[in-house]
Short mmCIF file of C-alpha atoms in Angstrom, two decimals:
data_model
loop_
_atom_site.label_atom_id
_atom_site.label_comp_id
_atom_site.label_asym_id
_atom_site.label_seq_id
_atom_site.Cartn_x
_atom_site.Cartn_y
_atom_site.Cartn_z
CA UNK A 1026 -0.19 139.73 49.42
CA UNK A 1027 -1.80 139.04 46.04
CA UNK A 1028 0.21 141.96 44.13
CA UNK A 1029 3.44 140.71 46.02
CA UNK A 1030 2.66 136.98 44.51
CA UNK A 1031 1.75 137.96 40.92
CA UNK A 1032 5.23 140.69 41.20
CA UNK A 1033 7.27 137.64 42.59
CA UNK A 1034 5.89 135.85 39.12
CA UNK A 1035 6.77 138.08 36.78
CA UNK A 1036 10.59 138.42 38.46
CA UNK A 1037 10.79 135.11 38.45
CA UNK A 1038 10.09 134.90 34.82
CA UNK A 1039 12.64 137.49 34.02
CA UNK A 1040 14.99 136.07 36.05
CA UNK A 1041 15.17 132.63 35.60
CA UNK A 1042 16.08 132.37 32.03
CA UNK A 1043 15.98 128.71 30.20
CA UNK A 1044 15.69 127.22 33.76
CA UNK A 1045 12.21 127.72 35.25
CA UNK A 1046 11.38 124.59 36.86
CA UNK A 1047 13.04 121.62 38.22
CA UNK A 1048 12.31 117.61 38.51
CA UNK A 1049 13.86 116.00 41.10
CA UNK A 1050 13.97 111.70 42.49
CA UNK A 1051 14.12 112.29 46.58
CA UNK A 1052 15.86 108.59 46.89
CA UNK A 1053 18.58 108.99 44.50
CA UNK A 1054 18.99 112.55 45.49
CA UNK A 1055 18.71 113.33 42.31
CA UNK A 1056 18.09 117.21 41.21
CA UNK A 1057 18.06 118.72 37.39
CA UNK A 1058 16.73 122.35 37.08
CA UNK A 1059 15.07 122.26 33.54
CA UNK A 1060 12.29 124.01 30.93
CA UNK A 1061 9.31 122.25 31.08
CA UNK A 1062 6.56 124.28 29.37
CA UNK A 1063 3.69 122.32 31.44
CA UNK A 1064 4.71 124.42 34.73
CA UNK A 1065 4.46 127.71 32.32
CA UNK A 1066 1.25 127.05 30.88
CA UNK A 1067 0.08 125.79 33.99
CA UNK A 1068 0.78 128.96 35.74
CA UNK A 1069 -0.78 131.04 32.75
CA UNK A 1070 -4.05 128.88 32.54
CA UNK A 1071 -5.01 129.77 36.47
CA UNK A 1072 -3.74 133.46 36.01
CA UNK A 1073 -6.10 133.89 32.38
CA UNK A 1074 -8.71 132.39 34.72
CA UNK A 1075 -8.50 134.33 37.47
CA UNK A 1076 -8.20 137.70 35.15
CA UNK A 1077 -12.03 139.10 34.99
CA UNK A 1078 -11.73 139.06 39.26
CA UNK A 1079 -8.37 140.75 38.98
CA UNK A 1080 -7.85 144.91 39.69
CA UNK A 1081 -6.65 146.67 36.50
CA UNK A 1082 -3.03 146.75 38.38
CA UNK A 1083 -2.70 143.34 38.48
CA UNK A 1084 -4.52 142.40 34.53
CA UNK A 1085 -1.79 144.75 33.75
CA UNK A 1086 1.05 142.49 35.45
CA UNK A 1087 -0.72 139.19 34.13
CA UNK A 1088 -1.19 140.23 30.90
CA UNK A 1089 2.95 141.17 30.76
CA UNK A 1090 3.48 137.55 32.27
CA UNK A 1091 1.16 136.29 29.74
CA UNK A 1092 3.67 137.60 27.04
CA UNK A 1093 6.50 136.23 28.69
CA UNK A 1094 5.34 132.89 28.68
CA UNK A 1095 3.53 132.85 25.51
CA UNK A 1096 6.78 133.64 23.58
CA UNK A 1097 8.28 130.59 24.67
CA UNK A 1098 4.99 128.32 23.15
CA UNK A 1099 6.56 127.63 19.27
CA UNK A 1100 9.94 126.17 20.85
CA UNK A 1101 8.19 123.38 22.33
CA UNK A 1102 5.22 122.98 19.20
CA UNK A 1103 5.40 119.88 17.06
CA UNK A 1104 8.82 119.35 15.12
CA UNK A 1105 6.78 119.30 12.05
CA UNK A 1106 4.57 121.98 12.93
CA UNK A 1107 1.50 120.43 13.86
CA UNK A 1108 -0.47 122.03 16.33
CA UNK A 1109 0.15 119.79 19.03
CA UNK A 1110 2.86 120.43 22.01
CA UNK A 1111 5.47 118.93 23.77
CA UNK A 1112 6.74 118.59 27.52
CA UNK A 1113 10.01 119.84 26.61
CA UNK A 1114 11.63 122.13 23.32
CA UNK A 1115 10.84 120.33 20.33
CA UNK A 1116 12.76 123.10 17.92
CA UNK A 1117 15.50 121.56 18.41
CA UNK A 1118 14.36 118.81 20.53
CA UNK A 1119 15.63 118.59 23.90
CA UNK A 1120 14.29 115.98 26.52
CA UNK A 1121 15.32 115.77 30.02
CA UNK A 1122 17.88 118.69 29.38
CA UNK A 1123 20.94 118.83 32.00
CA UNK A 1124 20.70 114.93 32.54
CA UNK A 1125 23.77 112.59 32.07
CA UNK A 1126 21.73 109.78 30.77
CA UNK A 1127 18.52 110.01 29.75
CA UNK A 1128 18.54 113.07 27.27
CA UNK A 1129 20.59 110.83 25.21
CA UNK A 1130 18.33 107.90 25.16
CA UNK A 1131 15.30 108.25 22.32
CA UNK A 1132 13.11 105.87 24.65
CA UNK A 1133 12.59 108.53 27.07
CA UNK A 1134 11.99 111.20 24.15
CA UNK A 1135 8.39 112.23 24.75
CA UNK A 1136 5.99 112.43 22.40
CA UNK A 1137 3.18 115.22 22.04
CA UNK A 1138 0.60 115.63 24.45
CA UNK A 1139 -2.69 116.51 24.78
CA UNK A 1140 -2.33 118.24 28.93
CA UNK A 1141 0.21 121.02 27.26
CA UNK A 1142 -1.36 120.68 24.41
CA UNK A 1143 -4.62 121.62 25.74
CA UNK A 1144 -3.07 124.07 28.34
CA UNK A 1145 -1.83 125.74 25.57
CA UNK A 1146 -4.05 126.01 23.21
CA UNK A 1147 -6.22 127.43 25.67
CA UNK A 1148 -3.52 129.76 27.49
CA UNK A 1149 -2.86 131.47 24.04
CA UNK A 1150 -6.16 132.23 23.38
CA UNK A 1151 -6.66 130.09 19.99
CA UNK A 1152 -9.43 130.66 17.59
CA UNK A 1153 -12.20 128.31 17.30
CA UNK A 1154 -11.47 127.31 14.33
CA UNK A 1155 -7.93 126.09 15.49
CA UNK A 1156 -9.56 124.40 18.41
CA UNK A 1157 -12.42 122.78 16.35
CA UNK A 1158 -9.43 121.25 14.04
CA UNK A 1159 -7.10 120.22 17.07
CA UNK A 1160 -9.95 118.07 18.51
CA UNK A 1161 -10.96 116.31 15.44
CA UNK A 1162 -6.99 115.83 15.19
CA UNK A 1163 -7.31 114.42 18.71
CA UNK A 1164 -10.33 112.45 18.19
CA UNK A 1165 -8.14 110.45 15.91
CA UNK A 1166 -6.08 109.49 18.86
CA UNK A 1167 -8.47 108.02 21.23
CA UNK A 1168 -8.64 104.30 23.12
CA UNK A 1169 -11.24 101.77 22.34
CA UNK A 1170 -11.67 100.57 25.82
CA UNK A 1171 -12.33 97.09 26.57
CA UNK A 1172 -15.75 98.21 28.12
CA UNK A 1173 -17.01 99.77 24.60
CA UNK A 1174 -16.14 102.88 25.26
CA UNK A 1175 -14.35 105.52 23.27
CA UNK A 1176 -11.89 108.08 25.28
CA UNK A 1177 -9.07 110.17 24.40
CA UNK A 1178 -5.48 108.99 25.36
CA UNK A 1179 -2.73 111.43 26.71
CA UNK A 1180 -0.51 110.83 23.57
CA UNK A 1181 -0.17 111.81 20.40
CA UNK A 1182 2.26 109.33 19.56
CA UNK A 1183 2.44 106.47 17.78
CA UNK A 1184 4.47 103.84 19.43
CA UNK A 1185 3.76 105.15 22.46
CA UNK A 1186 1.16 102.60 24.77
CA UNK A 1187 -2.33 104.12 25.07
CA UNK A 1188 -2.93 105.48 28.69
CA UNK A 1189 -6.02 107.64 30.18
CA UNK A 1190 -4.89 110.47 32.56
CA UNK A 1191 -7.74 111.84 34.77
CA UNK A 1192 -6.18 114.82 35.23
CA UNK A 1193 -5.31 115.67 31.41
CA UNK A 1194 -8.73 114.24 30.18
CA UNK A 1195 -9.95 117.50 32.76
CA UNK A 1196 -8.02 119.79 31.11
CA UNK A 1197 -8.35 118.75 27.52
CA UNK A 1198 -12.39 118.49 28.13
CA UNK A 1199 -12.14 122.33 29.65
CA UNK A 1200 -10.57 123.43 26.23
CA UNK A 1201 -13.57 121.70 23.92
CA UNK A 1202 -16.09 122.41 26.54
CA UNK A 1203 -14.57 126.61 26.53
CA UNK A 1204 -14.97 126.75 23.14
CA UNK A 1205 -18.89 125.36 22.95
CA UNK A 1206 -17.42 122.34 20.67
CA UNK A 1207 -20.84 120.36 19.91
CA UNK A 1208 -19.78 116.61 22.02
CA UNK A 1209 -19.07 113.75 20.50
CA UNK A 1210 -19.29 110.32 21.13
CA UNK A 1211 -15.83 110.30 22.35
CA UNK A 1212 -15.98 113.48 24.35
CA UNK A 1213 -19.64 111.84 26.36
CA UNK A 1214 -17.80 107.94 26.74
CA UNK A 1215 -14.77 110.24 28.27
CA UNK A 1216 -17.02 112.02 30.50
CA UNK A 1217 -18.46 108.99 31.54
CA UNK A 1218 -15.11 107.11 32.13
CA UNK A 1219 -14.19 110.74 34.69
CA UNK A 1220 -17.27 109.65 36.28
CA UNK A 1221 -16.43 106.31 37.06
CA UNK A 1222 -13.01 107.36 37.86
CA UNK A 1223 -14.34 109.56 40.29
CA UNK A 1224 -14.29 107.64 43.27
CA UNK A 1225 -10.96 106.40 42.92
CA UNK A 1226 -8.98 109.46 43.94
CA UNK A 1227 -8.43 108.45 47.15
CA UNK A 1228 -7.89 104.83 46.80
CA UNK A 1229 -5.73 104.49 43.18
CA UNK A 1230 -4.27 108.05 42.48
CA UNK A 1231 -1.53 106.34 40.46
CA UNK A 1232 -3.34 104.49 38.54
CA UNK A 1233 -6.29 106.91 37.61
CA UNK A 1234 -3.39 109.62 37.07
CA UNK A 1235 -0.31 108.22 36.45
CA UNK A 1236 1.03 112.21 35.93
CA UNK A 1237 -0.69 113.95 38.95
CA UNK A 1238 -0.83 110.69 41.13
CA UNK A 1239 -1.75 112.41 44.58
CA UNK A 1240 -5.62 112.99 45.82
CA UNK A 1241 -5.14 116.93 46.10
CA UNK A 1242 -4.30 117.37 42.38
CA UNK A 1243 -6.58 114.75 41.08
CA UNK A 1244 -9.72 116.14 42.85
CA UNK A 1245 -8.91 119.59 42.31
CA UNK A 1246 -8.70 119.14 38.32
CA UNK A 1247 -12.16 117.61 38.63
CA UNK A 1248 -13.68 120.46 40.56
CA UNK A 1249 -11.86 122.96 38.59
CA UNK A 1250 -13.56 121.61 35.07
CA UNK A 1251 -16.79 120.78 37.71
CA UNK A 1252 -17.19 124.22 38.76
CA UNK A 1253 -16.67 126.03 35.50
CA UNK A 1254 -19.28 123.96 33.13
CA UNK A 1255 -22.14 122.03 33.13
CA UNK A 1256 -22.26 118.66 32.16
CA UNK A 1257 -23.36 115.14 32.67
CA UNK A 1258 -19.95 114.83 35.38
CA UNK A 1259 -22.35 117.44 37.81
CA UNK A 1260 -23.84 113.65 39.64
CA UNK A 1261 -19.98 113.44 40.70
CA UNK A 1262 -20.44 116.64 43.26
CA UNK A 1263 -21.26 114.62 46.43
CA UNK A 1264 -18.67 112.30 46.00
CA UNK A 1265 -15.89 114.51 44.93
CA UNK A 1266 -16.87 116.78 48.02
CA UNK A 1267 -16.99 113.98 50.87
CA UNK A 1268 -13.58 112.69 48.93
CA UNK A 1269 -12.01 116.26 49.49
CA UNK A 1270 -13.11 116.69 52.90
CA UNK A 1271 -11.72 113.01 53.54
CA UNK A 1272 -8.26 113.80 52.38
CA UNK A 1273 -8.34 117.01 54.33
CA UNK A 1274 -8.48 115.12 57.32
CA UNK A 1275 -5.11 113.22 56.87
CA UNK A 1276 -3.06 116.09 54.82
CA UNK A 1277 -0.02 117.22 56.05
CA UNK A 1278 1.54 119.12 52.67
CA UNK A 1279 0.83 122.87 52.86
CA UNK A 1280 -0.21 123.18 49.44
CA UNK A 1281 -1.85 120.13 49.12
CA UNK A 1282 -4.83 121.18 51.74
CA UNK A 1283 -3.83 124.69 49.57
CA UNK A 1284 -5.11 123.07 46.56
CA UNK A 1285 -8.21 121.30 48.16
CA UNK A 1286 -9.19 123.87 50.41
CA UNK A 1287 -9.35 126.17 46.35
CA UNK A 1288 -11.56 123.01 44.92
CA UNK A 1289 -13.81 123.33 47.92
CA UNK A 1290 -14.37 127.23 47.40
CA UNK A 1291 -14.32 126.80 43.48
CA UNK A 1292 -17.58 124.38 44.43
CA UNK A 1293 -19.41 126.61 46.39
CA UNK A 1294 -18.56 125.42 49.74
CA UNK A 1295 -17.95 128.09 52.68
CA UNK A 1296 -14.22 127.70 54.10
CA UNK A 1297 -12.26 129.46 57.33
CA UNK A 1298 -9.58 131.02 55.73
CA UNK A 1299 -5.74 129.03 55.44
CA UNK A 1300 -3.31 130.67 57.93
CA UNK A 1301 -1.03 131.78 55.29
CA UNK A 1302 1.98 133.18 57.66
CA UNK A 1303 4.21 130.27 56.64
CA UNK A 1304 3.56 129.46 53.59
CA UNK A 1305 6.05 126.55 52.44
CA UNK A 1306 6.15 124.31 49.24
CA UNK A 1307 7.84 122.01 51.18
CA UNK A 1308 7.03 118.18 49.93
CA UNK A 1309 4.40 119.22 46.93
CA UNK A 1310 5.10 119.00 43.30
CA UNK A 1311 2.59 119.20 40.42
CA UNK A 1312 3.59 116.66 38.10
CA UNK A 1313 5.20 112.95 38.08
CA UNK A 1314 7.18 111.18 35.81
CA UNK A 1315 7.04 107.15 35.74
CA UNK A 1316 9.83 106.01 33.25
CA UNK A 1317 9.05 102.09 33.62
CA UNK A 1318 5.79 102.44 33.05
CA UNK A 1319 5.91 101.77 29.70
CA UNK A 1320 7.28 98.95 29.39
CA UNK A 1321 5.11 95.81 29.48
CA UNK A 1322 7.48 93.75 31.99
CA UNK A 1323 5.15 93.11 34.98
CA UNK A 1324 8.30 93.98 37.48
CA UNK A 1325 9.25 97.25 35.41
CA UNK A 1326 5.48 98.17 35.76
CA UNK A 1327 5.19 97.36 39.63
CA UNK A 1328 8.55 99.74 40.28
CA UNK A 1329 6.72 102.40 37.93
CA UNK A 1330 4.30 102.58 41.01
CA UNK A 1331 7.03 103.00 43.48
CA UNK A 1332 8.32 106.67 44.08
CA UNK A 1333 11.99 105.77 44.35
CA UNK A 1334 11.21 105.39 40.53
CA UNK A 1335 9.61 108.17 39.63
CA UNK A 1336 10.35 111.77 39.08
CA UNK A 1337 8.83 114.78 40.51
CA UNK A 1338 8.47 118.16 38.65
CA UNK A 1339 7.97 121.42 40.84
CA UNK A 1340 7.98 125.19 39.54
CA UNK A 1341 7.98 127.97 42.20
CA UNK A 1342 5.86 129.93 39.53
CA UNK A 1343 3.32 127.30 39.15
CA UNK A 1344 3.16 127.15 42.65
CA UNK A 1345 2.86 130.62 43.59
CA UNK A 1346 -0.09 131.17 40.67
CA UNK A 1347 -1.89 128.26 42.63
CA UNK A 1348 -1.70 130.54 46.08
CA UNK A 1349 -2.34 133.66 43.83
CA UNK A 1350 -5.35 131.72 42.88
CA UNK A 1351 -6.18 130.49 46.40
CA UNK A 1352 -5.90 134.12 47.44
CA UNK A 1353 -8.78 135.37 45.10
CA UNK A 1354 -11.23 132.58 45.84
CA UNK A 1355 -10.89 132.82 49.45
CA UNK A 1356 -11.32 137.13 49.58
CA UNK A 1357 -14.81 136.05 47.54
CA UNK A 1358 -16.18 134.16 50.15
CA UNK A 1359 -14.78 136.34 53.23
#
């Protein structure tokens, strides 16, 4: 099944031309198919990981799909060539592409951001010396929190409002922390403000993660930067694991328990295997988009929490590169 998945990846790539994923509002009905790079590098970040437990068949098939995404990085790198990314094609720029109103709007053009930026960075196998200068660009952007603490915000922009994404502080931290970048004082107040986000999965996904904003991606992301380093998040195990096996408990979305059934394995935890007969990616999507959030109207920001006013983004090749991975991890601990 695994060579089937990572073949069905590299079609899909081939096939799909400018129009890989698709973001989508279930109450307005509301579909756009589109060329998000975070579903690309997304897809690209599990499959590089995944690579030393691969045969030499399939490193030969990622390695291909690895070119076919990497070729599409410079469209969507800073217009002025910084080395920071966007969500959508920068060169020219291109936001919400296929829309009727809001690709002509500048308030919804995005601005860089360090999730693809980081994704990227790390999917095209960067020096360190690029790295080194990226995060002492990005230190440059962090929050002073009202508690004292220093932490990296998810934009690079500079009218844009400061926010703190769990899930993109996990995968910017997994760049710095790949690369043996010495910590700062920002990188050990972030790591302490993932800590005391920790237990909040469950109870505030939208608000600890405005852009992942369900409990199967946001405890996933931590055990996927938990189980690859060491660092002072490890105290979090115990209550990441009893969180996971909480959520289990209620899940009804296929590739939700998919997802949180891979954490569980990726922490050392023994698992029965998923029935995977009927697969479906029926309900799931990987990222969210809150447009009001923004804006500092209390009433904007209370419908930015509702999901008739948000928008979903889903990728068949991201998800398939998530079951590829839940495929490997599960054959290790048969």
């Amino acid at each position: 099944m695994l060579c089937r998945i990572i073949s069905e990846i590299e079609t899909a790539l081939r096939s799909h031309g400018d129009q890989w994923a698709t973001r989508f509002t279930p109450f307005w009905h509301y579909r756009r198919q589109e060329n998000n790079i975070f579903s690309l590098a997304s897809a690209l970040f599990i499959l590089r990981e995944l690579e030393p437990r691969l045969s030499p068949e399939h490193q030969h098939k990622a390695a291909e799909i690895a070119r076919l995404i990497t070729r599409e990085y410079p469209r969507f790198q800073n217009k002025d060539g910084r080395m920071t990314y966007n969500f959508y094609p920068t060169r020219p720029s291109r936001h919400f592409p296929n829309g009727y109103i809001m690709q002509h709007l500048d308030h919804f053009r995005l601005p860089d951001d360090i999730d693809d930026t980081a994704l990227i960075t790390f999917t095209r196998q960067a020096s360190p010396k690029e790295v080194q200068a990226l995060k002492d660009l990005t230190e440059g952007f962090a929050e002073d929190l009202p508690s004292g603490k220093r932490v990296y915000s998810t934009w690079y922009g500079k009218n844009m409002p400061k926010e703190q994404d769990v899930c993109a502080l996990l995968n910017l931290l997994y760049l710095f922390f790949a690369f043996e970048l010495p910590l700062t004082r920002t990188d050990r107040d972030t790591i302490s403000f993932l800590a005391e986000k920790a237990g909040e999965a469950l109870s505030r996904p939208f608000e600890i993660a405005r852009h992942y904003a369900t409990p199967a991606l946001i405890l996933y992301h931590y055990s996927r930067f938990m189980s690859r380093f060491a660092s002072p998040l490890d105290h979090t195990k115990p209550l990441i694991l009893a969180s996971l096996y909480k959520a289990l408990e209620q899940e009804k979305v296929f590739m939700n328990r998919l997802l949180m059934e891979s954490a569980l394995l990726k922490l050392g935890e023994k698992r029965p295997p998923l029935d995977l007969s009927r697969v479906t990616f029926n309900g799931f999507h990987t990222f969210i988009g809150a447009p009001f959030a923004p804006f500092a109207h209390p009433l904007l920001k209370k419908w930015s929490e509702k999901s008739a006013y948000q928008i979903f983004w889903r990728s068949d090749i991201h998800h398939k590169a998530l079951l590829a991975e839940y495929l490997v991890l599960s054959s290790l601990n048969s």
